[in-house]
XYZ file of C-alpha atoms in Angstrom:
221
model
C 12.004 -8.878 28.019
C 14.242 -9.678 25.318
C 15.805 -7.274 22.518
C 13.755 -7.435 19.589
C 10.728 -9.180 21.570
C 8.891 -5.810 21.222
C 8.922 -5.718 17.738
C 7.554 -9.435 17.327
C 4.925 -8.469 19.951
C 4.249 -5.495 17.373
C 3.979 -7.774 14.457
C 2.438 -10.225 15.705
C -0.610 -7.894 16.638
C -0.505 -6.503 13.479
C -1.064 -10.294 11.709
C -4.179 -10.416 14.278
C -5.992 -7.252 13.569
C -5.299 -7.794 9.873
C -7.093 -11.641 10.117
C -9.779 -10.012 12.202
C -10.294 -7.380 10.042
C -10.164 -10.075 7.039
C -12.613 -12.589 8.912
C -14.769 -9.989 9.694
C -14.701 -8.948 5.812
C -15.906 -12.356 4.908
C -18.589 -12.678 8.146
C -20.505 -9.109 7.207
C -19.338 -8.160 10.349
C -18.817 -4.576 10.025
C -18.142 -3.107 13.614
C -15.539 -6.074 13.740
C -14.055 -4.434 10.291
C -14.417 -0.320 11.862
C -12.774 -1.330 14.272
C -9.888 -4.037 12.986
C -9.035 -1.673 9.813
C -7.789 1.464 11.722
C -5.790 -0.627 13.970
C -3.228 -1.848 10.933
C -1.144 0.578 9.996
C -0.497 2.335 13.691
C 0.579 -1.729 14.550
C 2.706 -1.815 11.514
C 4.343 1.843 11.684
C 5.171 0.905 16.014
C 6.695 -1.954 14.680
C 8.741 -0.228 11.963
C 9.697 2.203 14.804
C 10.761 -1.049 17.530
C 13.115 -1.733 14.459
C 14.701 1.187 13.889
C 13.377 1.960 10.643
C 13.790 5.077 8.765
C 11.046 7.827 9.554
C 10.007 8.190 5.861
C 8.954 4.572 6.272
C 6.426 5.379 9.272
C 5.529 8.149 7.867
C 4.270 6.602 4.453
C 2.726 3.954 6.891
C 0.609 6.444 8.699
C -0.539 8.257 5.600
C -1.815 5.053 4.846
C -3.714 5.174 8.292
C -5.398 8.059 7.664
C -6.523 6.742 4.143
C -8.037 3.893 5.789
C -9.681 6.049 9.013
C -10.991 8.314 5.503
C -12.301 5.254 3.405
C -14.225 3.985 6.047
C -16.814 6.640 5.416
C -18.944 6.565 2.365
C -18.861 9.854 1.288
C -17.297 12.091 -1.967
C -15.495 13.984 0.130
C -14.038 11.507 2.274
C -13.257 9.448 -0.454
C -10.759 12.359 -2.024
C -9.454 13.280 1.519
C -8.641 9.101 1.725
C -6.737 9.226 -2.137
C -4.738 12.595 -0.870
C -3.528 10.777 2.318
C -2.775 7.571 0.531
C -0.933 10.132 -2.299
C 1.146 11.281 0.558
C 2.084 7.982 1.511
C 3.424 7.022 -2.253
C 5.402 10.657 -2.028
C 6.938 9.221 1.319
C 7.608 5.997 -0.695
C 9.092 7.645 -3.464
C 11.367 9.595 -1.613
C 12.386 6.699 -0.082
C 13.052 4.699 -3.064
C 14.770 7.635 -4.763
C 18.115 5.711 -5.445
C 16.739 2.406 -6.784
C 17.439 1.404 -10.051
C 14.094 0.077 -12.232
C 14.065 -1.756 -15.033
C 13.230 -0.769 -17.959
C 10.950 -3.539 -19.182
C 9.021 -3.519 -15.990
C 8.485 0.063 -16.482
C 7.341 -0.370 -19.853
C 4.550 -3.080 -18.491
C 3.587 -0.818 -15.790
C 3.153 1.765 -18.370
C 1.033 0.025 -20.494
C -1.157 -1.706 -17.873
C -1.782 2.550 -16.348
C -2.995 3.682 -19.718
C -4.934 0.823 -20.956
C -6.867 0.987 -17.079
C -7.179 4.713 -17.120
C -8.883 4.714 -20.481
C -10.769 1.433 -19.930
C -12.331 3.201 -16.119
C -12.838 6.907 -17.872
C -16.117 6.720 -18.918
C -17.075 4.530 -16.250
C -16.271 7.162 -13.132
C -17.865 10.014 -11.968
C -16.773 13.026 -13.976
C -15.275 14.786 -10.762
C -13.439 11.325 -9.655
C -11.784 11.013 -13.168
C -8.871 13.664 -13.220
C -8.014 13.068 -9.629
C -7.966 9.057 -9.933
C -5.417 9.480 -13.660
C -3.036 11.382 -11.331
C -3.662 9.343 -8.415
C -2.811 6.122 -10.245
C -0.035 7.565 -12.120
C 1.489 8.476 -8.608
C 0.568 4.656 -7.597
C 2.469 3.082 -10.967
C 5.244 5.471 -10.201
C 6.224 4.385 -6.507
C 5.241 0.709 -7.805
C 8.089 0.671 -10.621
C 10.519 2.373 -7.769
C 9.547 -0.463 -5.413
C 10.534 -3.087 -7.697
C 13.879 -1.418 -7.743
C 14.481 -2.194 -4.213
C 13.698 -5.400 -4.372
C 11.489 -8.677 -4.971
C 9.096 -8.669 -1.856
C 9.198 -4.347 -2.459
C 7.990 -5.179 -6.007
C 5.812 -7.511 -4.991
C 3.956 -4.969 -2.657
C 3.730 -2.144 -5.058
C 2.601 -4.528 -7.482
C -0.380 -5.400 -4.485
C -0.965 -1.922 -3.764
C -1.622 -1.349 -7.496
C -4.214 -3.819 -7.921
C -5.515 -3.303 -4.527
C -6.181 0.293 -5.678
C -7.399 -1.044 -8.655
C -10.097 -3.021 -7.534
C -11.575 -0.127 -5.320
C -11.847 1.995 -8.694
C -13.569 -0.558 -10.252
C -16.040 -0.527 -7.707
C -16.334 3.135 -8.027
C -16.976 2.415 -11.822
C -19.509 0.199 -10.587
C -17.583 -2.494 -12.385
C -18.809 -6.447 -11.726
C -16.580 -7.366 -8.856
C -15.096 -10.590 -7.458
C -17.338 -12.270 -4.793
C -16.436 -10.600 -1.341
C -14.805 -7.727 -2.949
C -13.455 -5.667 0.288
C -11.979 -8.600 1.315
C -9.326 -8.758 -1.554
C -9.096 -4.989 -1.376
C -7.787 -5.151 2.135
C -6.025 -8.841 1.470
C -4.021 -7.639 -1.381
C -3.556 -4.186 0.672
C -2.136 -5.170 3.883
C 0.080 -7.522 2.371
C 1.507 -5.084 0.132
C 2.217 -2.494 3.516
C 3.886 -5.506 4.820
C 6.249 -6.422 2.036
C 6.914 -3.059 2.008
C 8.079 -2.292 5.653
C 9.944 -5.685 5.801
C 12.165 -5.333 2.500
C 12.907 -2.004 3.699
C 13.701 -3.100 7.073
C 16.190 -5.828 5.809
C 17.723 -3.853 3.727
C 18.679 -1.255 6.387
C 19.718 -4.284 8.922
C 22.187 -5.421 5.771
C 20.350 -8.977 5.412
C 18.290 -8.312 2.043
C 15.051 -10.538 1.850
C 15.315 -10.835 -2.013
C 18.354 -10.641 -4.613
C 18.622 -7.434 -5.633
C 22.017 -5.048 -4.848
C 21.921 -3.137 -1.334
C 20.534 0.100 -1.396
C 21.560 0.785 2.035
C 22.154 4.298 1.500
C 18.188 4.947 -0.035
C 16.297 2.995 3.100
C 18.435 5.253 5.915
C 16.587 8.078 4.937
C-alpha cells in the first residue's frame, strides 16, 4: 500500500459515516444516525494520527467523541456530561492554539454576538442549564477567536462549531428551529471538526491551506 494511502482510506470513511449519518438525519432514520454519529470523530482522530498530527489534536477530537456518544441520550445528566467532554475538547483546542495571534475586531464581534445570545437564551433555559451553558459558550467563543488566529479554514470551523452549538441551545430553549434541525447541528458540526484537523495538519506539514503566517511552532504541540 502506498505512504499516505492509509490516511485517505481514513478520510475517506470519515466523509461516509458523516453522509450516512447526515442522510439518515434527513430520512428519520435513527438507528442509521446511533450508529453513523459515534463513528466520526474515532475516523477523524485515526486519521489525524495516520498524519502525524500533534496529540492535543486527537485528543480534542476524541473529547468530541465522547460528547457525541453523551448527546445521543436524552437525559439532564447526559446532556452536562456531553457539554463537559465537548469543554475538554475546546481546552485541548486552546492549548493548541496558544500562540496564534487574533484580531482584534474579530474578537470584538465574537464578543458581542456571546453576550447578546447569552442574554437573549437566559430566560429561555432551564434554570440549572443557564450558568453552565454562559461558561460553556464563553469557553466555545474563546477557542473560536483562537482558531481564527491560525487560520481561514481554522476560523471557519470555530465559527461552525459556534453556531452548531448554538442551534442545540436553542432547541434547549425550545426556540422555533429550522426545518430538520439535527441535521444542521451535525452539518455545521462535522464540518467544523474537519476544518479544524486539516488547517492544523497543513500547517504542521509546512503547506498552509489559507493565508495566514505559519504557526508551526503552536500545531507541534
Amino acid at each position: 500500500m502506498r505512504r499516505g494511502a492509509p490516511a485517505r482510506l481514513l478520510l475517506a470513511a470519515f466523509a461516509v459515516a458523516t453522509a450516512a449519518d447526515l442522510v439518515s438525519l434527513l430520512a428519520g432514520a435513527d438507528l442509521g444516525h446511533q450508529i453513523a454519529k459515534p463513528l466520526l470523530m474515532p475516523l477523524l482522530a485515526a486519521y489525524v494520527v495516520a498524519r502525524g498530527g500533534p496529540t492535543l489534536l486527537v485528543v480534542a477530537l476524541l473529547f468530541g467523541w465522547g460528547g457525541d456518544v453523551f448527546l445521543l441520550f436524552d437525559a439532564d445528566p447526559a446532556f452536562m456530561a456531553g457539554m463537559g467532554s465537548f469543554a475538554a475538547g475546546h481546552v485541548c483546542y486552546l492549548l493548541l492554539f496558544r500562540r496564534t495571534r487574533t484580531n482584534p475586531y474579530l474578537g470584538a464581534g465574537y464578543a458581542v454576538a456571546l453576550v447578546v445570545t447569552v442574554l437573549l437564551l437566559w430566560p429561555d433555559l432551564p434554570a440549572e442549564l443557564r450558568v453552565p451553558v454562559a461558561g460553556y459558550s464563553l469557553l466555545l467563543t474563546v477557542m473560536a477567536l483562537r482558531a481564527g488566529g491560525l487560520g481561514l479554514y481554522a476560523g471557519l470551523g470555530g465559527a461552525l462549531f459556534l453556531l452548531s452549538d448554538t442551534l442545540i441551545a436553542t432547541g434547549v430553549a425550545e426556540w422555533p428551529q429550522l426545518p430538520a434541525p439535527d441535521f444542521w447541528i451535525m452539518f455545521t458540526y462535522a464540518a467544523a471538526q474537519y476544518l479544524l484537523a486539516t488547517d492544523v495538519l497543513a500547517r504542521q506539514a509546512g503547506t498552509p491551506v489559507s493565508p495566514r503566517p505559519a504557526v508551526g511552532d503552536t500545531v507541534r504541540t
